[in-house]
XYZ file of C-alpha atoms in Angstrom:
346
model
C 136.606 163.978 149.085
C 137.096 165.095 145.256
C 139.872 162.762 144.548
C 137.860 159.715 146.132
C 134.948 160.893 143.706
C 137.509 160.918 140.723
C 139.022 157.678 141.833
C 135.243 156.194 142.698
C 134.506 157.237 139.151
C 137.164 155.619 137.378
C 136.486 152.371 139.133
C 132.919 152.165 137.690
C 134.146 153.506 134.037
C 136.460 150.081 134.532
C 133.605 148.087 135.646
C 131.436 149.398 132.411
C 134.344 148.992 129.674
C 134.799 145.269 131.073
C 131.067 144.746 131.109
C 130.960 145.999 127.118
C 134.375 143.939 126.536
C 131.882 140.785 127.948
C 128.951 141.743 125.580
C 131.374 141.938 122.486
C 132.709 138.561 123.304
C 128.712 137.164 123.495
C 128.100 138.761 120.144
C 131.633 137.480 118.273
C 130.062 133.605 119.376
C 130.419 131.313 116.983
C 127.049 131.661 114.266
C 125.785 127.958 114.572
C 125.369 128.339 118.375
C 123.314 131.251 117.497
C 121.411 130.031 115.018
C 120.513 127.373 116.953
C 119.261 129.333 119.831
C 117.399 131.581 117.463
C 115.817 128.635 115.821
C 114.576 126.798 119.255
C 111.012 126.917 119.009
C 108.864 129.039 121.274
C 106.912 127.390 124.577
C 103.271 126.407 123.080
C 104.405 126.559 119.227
C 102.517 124.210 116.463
C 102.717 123.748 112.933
C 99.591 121.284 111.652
C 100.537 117.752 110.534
C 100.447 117.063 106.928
C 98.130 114.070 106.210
C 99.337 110.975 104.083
C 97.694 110.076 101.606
C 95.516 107.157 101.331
C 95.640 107.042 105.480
C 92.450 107.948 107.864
C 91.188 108.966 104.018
C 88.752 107.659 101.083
C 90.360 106.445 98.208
C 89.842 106.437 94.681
C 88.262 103.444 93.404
C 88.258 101.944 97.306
C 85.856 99.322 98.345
C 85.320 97.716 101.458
C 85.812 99.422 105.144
C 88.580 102.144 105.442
C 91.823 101.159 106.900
C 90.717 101.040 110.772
C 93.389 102.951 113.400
C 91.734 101.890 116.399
C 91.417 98.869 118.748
C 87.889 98.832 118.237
C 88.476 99.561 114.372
C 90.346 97.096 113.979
C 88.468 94.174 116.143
C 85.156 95.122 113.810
C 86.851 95.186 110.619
C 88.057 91.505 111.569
C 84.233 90.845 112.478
C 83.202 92.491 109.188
C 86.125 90.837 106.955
C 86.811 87.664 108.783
C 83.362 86.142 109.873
C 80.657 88.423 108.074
C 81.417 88.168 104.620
C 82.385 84.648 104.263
C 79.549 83.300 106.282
C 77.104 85.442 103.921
C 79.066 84.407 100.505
C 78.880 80.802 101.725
C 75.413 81.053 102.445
C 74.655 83.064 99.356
C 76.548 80.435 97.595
C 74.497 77.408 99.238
C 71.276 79.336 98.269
C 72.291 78.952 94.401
C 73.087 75.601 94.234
C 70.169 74.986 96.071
C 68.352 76.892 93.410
C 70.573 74.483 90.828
C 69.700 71.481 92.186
C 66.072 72.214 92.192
C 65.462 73.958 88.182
C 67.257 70.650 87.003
C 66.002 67.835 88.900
C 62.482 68.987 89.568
C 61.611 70.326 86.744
C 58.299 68.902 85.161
C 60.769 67.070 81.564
C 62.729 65.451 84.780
C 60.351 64.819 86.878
C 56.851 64.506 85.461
C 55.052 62.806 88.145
C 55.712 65.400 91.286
C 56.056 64.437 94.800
C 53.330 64.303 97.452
C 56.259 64.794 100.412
C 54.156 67.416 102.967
C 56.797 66.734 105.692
C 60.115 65.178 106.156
C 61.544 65.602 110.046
C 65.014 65.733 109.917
C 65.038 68.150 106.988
C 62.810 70.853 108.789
C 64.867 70.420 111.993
C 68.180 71.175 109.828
C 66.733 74.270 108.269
C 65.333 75.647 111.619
C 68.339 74.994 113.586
C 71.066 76.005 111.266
C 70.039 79.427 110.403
C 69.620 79.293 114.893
C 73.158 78.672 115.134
C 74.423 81.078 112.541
C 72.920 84.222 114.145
C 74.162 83.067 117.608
C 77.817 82.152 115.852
C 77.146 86.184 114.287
C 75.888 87.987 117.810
C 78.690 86.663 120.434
C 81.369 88.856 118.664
C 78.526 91.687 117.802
C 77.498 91.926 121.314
C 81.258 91.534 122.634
C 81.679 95.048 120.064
C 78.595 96.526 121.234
C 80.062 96.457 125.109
C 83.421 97.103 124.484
C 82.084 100.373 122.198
C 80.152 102.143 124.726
C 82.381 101.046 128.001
C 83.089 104.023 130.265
C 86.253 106.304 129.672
C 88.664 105.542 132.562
C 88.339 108.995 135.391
C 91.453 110.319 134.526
C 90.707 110.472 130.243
C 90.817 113.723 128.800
C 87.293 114.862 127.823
C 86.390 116.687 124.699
C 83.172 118.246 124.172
C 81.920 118.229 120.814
C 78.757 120.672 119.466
C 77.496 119.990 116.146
C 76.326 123.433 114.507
C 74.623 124.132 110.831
C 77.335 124.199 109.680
C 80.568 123.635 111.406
C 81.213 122.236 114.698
C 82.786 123.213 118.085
C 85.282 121.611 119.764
C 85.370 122.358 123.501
C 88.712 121.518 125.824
C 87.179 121.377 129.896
C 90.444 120.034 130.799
C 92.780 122.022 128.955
C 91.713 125.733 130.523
C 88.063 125.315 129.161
C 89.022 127.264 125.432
C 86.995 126.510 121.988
C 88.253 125.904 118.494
C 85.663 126.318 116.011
C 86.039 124.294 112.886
C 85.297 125.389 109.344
C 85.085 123.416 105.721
C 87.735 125.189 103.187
C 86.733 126.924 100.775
C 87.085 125.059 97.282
C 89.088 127.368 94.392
C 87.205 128.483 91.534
C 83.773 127.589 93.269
C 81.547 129.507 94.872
C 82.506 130.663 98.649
C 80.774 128.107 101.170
C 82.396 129.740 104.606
C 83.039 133.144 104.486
C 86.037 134.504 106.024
C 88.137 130.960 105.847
C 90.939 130.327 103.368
C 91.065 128.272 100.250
C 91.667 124.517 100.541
C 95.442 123.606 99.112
C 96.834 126.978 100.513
C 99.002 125.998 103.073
C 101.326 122.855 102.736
C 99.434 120.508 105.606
C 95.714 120.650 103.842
C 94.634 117.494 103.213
C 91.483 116.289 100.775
C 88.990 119.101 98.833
C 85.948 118.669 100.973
C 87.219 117.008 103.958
C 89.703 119.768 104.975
C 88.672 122.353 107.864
C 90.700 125.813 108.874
C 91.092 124.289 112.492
C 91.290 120.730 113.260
C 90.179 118.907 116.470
C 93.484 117.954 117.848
C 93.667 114.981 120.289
C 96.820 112.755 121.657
C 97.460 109.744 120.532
C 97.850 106.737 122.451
C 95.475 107.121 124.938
C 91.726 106.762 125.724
C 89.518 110.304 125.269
C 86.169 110.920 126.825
C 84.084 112.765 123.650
C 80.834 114.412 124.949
C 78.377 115.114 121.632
C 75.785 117.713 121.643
C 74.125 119.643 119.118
C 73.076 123.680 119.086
C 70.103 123.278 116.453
C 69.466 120.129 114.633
C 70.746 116.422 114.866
C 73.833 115.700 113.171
C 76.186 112.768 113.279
C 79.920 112.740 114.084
C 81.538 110.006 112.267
C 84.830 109.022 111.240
C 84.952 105.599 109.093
C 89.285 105.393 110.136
C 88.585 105.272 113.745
C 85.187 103.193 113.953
C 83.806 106.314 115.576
C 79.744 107.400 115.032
C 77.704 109.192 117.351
C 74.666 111.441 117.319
C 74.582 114.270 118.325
C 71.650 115.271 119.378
C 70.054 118.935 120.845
C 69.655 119.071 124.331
C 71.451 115.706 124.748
C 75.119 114.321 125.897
C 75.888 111.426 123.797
C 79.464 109.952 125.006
C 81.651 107.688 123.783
C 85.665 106.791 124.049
C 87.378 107.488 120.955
C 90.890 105.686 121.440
C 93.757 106.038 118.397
C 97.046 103.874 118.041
C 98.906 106.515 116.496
C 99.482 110.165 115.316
C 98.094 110.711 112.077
C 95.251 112.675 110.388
C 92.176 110.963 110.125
C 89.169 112.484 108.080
C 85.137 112.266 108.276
C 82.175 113.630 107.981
C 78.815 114.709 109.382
C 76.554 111.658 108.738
C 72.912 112.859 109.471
C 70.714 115.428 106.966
C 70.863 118.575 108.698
C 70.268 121.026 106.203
C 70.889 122.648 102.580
C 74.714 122.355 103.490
C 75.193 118.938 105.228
C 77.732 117.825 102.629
C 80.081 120.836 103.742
C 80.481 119.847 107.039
C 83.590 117.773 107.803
C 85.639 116.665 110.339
C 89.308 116.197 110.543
C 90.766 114.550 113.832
C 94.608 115.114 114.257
C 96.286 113.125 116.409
C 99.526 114.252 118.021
C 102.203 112.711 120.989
C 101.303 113.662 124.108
C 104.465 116.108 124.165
C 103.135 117.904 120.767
C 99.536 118.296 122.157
C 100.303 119.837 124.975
C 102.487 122.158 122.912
C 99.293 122.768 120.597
C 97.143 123.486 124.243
C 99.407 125.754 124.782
C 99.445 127.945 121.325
C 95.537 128.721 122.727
C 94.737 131.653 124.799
C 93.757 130.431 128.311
C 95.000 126.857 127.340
C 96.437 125.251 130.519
C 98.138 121.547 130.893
C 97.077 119.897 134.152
C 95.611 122.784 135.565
C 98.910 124.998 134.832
C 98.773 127.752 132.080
C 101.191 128.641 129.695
C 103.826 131.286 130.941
C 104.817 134.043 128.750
C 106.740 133.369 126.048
C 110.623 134.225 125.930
C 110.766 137.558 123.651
C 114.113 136.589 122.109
C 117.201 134.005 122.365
C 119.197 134.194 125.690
C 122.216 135.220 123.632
C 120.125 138.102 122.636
C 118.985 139.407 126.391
C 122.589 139.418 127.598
C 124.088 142.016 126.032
C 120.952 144.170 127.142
C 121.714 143.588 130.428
C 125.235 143.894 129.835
C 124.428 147.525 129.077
C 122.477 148.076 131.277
C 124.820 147.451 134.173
C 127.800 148.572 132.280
C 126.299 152.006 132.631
C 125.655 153.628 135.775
C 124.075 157.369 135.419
C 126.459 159.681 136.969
C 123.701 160.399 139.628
C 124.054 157.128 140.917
C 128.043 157.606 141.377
C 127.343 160.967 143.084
C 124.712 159.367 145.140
C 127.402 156.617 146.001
C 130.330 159.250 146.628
C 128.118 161.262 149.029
C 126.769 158.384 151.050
C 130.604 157.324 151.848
């Protein structure tokens, strides 16, 4: 019995200097593979996109609509630029050669004896019908935006609940595990502190404009229709973002909803566009819009954040090439109460 415990126990001390041989071999791998595992980023990770300038942004010394990043955007900014303005600079235009016409060849040096004309047919049927056809030319393509602005979101659209507050606003995610991200101006260096608690804007690499950058951004996908319910927790305010043809009120006691749709990932900037209070003017809105792939990630950075009903499993604490020579040891080193335990059981 003694020498089949001595021989038992030599077996396992071959079994554990293997075992360590194994983990010393893991260790010796080459660096770049294990940089690269220790580099892979964690389930749920997120690093905020950095904005470019000029894009889903004012500009300095800009005129005209923003740069539109939506379907909708896009079909009113033709309306605006491509049937609005030159049908009111050709009418404008009209108006002062009318205007022309009339200070030269009816004044009283040209025309001293003045006309006793009280009607003239054709002339009064031009001027009625004309201006008729010009407003139904401008309200086809109005009314076409109109309907295509407030059409439903489709069932399956993710839905975003939005709460205007004096003065920051809420951003709610039903679908996502139901978890809040409350959004803050940045505070603006050297001036006095407007949101207590949040950092200064230009202090991390991503911020984008003074006065348009928050602490947390609402982050959507891009590429795909979103249902955004608008309330308000005290007074009416108005979220609005000129890059996205997106306005709505929002209102107390009232869901106002509307689809916001945009083409591509990008950070697009706004602001609260109703007089609520002393500071209405520090209330912004930044919109950051992310692949599918990279919100879900973000989702899953939030406590409680789930995608398509599943939550986020715990995060690896370390690189695989780390965990195996733990376990490695850990079965490379029986107690010698387990070898008894083994030697008296046989």
């Amino acid at each position: 019995m003694t020498s089949g415990k001595t021989f038992r126990g030599a077996g396992w001390a071959v079994t554990a200097l293997g075992l360590t041989l194994a983990s010393v071999l893991i260790s010796a791998a080459p660096a770049s593979a294990q940089d690269a595992a220790a580099s892979a980023p964690a389930a749920g990770s997120y690093t905020p996109m950095k904005p470019t300038p000029g894009v889903g942004m004012p500009v300095d010394g800009g005129i005209g609509l923003q740069q539109q990043y939506s379907k909708l955007g896009e079909y009113a900014h033709w309306i605006h630029d491509g049937v609005l303005m030159p049908l009111i600079a050709l009418i404008c235009l009209l108006v002062l050669v009318l205007l022309i016409v009339i200070a030269l060849k009816f004044n009283r040096r040209a025309n001293p004896i003045a006309s006793k004309t009280s009607h003239n047919t054709i002339l009064e049927v031009v001027w009625t019908l004309l201006p008729v056809l010009i407003l139904i030319g401008i309200a086809v393509p109005s009314i076409d935006l109109i309907a295509k602005q407030y059409k439903p979101a489709p069932e399956n659209a993710l839905t975003i609940k939005i709460t205007g507050n004096q003065w920051f606003w809420t951003y709610g995610y039903p679908d996502n595990g139901d978890f809040e991200v409350i959004s803050n101006m940045l505070n603006l260096p050297g001036q006095p502190t407007i949101n207590n608690g949040v950092r200064e804007v230009g202090s991390r690499p991503w911020d984008g404009p003074s006065h348009l950058e928050v602490d947390n951004r609402m982050v959507v996908p891009a590429g795909e229709p979103i249902r955004l319910q608008i309330t308000a927790a005290d007074v009416i305010h108005s979220f609005a973002v000129p890059s996205l043809w997106f306005k709505l009120d929002a209102v107390p006691g009232r869901i106002n909803e509307k689809v916001l749709f945009i083409e591509k990932p990008g950070v697009y900037y706004g602001q609260c566009s109703e007089l609520c209070g002393a500071k209405h003017g520090y209330m912004p809105i930044a919109v950051e819009a992310l692949p599918r792939a990279q919100y879900n990630a973000w989702v899953l950075t939030h406590p409680g954040g789930a995608i398509d009903g599943t939550k986020a499993a715990a995060a690896a604490t370390g690189p695989a090439s780390d965990a195996l020579p733990a376990v490695a040891t850990s079965e490379a080193a029986p107690t010698e109460s387990a070898v008894d335990a083994v030697a008296e059981a046989e």
